[in-house]
PDB file of C-alpha atoms in Angstrom:
ATOM      1  CA  MET N   1      -0.297  -0.023  -0.167  1.00 91.00           C
ATOM      2  CA  ARG N   2       0.865   3.585  -0.589  1.00 90.00           C
ATOM      3  CA  ILE N   3       0.697   5.913   2.456  1.00 91.00           C
ATOM      4  CA  LEU N   4       1.057   9.713   1.696  1.00 88.00           C
ATOM      5  CA  THR N   5       1.680  11.007   5.714  1.00 89.00           C
ATOM      6  CA  ALA N   6       0.898  14.896   5.931  1.00 86.00           C
ATOM      7  CA  GLY N   7       1.024  17.664   8.608  1.00 85.00           C
ATOM      8  CA  PHE N   8       3.258  15.432  10.969  1.00 89.00           C
ATOM      9  CA  ASP N   9       7.115  17.066  12.381  1.00 88.00           C
ATOM     10  CA  HIS N  10       9.894  15.980  11.056  1.00 89.00           C
ATOM     11  CA  PRO N  11      11.089  13.522  13.737  1.00 93.00           C
ATOM     12  CA  ARG N  12       7.531  12.015  13.982  1.00 92.00           C
ATOM     13  CA  SER N  13       7.189  11.620  10.312  1.00 92.00           C
ATOM     14  CA  GLU N  14      10.436   9.709  10.508  1.00 94.00           C
ATOM     15  CA  ALA N  15       9.048   7.276  12.780  1.00 96.00           C
ATOM     16  CA  ILE N  16       6.230   6.603  11.255  1.00 95.00           C
ATOM     17  CA  GLY N  17       7.906   6.119   8.082  1.00 95.00           C
ATOM     18  CA  GLN N  18       9.976   3.696   9.398  1.00 97.00           C
ATOM     19  CA  ALA N  19       7.242   2.019  11.052  1.00 97.00           C
ATOM     20  CA  LEU N  20       5.153   1.390   7.793  1.00 97.00           C
ATOM     21  CA  SER N  21       8.082   0.891   5.633  1.00 97.00           C
ATOM     22  CA  ASP N  22       8.799  -1.885   8.181  1.00 97.00           C
ATOM     23  CA  ALA N  23       5.253  -2.958   8.046  1.00 97.00           C
ATOM     24  CA  GLY N  24       6.069  -3.878   3.655  1.00 97.00           C
ATOM     25  CA  HIS N  25       4.431  -0.527   2.556  1.00 97.00           C
ATOM     26  CA  THR N  26       5.536   2.245   0.556  1.00 94.00           C
ATOM     27  CA  VAL N  27       5.495   5.645   2.287  1.00 94.00           C
ATOM     28  CA  LEU N  28       5.638   9.378   1.215  1.00 89.00           C
ATOM     29  CA  SER N  29       5.670  12.074   3.601  1.00 88.00           C
ATOM     30  CA  ALA N  30       4.421  15.951   2.922  1.00 84.00           C
ATOM     31  CA  SER N  31       5.119  18.412   5.281  1.00 79.00           C
ATOM     32  CA  GLY N  32       2.857  21.283   3.629  1.00 77.00           C
ATOM     33  CA  ALA N  33       0.501  21.556   0.225  1.00 76.00           C
ATOM     34  CA  ALA N  34       3.054  22.473  -1.817  1.00 80.00           C
ATOM     35  CA  SER N  35       4.763  19.204  -1.096  1.00 81.00           C
ATOM     36  CA  CYS N  36       1.896  17.370  -0.881  1.00 77.00           C
ATOM     37  CA  ARG N  37       1.281  18.932  -4.633  1.00 76.00           C
ATOM     38  CA  THR N  38       4.136  17.479  -5.865  1.00 81.00           C
ATOM     39  CA  LEU N  39       4.305  14.074  -4.787  1.00 78.00           C
ATOM     40  CA  ALA N  40       0.764  14.012  -5.506  1.00 74.00           C
ATOM     41  CA  SER N  41       1.668  14.785  -9.148  1.00 75.00           C
ATOM     42  CA  SER N  42       4.318  11.956 -10.163  1.00 79.00           C
ATOM     43  CA  VAL N  43       2.122   9.091  -7.649  1.00 80.00           C
ATOM     44  CA  ALA N  44      -0.810   7.701  -6.478  1.00 80.00           C
ATOM     45  CA  CYS N  45      -1.006   7.125  -3.046  1.00 82.00           C
ATOM     46  CA  ASP N  46      -3.644   4.551  -1.157  1.00 85.00           C
ATOM     47  CA  LEU N  47      -4.369   6.218   1.929  1.00 86.00           C
ATOM     48  CA  LEU N  48      -3.742   9.825   4.451  1.00 84.00           C
ATOM     49  CA  LEU N  49      -2.556   9.555   7.235  1.00 88.00           C
ATOM     50  CA  VAL N  50      -2.443  12.972   8.900  1.00 87.00           C
ATOM     51  CA  PRO N  51      -1.919  13.904  12.920  1.00 89.00           C
ATOM     52  CA  ASN N  52      -4.904  13.934  15.550  1.00 91.00           C
ATOM     53  CA  ASP N  53      -5.225  17.385  16.209  1.00 88.00           C
ATOM     54  CA  SER N  54      -5.229  20.784  14.846  1.00 85.00           C
ATOM     55  CA  ILE N  55      -2.174  20.505  12.037  1.00 81.00           C
ATOM     56  CA  GLY N  56      -4.009  17.332  10.936  1.00 80.00           C
ATOM     57  CA  GLU N  57      -7.150  19.301   9.973  1.00 83.00           C
ATOM     58  CA  ASP N  58      -5.402  21.573   8.219  1.00 81.00           C
ATOM     59  CA  ALA N  59      -3.930  18.644   6.575  1.00 78.00           C
ATOM     60  CA  LEU N  60      -7.163  17.865   5.645  1.00 79.00           C
ATOM     61  CA  SER N  61      -8.073  20.878   4.085  1.00 78.00           C
ATOM     62  CA  TRP N  62      -6.038  21.210   1.514  1.00 73.00           C
ATOM     63  CA  ALA N  63      -4.266  17.342   0.861  1.00 69.00           C
ATOM     64  CA  PRO N  64      -7.488  15.666  -0.381  1.00 65.00           C
ATOM     65  CA  ASP N  65      -8.339  18.252  -2.962  1.00 65.00           C
ATOM     66  CA  LEU N  66      -4.953  17.780  -4.344  1.00 62.00           C
ATOM     67  CA  LEU N  67      -5.140  14.174  -3.900  1.00 65.00           C
ATOM     68  CA  GLY N  68      -8.739  13.161  -5.738  1.00 64.00           C
ATOM     69  CA  GLU N  69     -10.134   9.841  -3.889  1.00 58.00           C
ATOM     70  CA  VAL N  70      -7.735   8.684  -1.582  1.00 55.00           C
ATOM     71  CA  ALA N  71      -9.220   7.115   2.261  1.00 46.00           C
TER      72      ALA N  71
END
């Protein structure tokens, strides 16, 4: 599964990415709308993972528009 993480700070993004990679997933990380746009233009993702806080809510305001129909 290709998973895009968005809105996590760098250390947390690395830790989550490593855990998901170890579980056999392909993980991409976007810190904001610009990086998400770049990734979305070149790779289709199956799942969007955001923090469960206000930063995650912010990511949910822009990421789905860029990614189309991602869970």
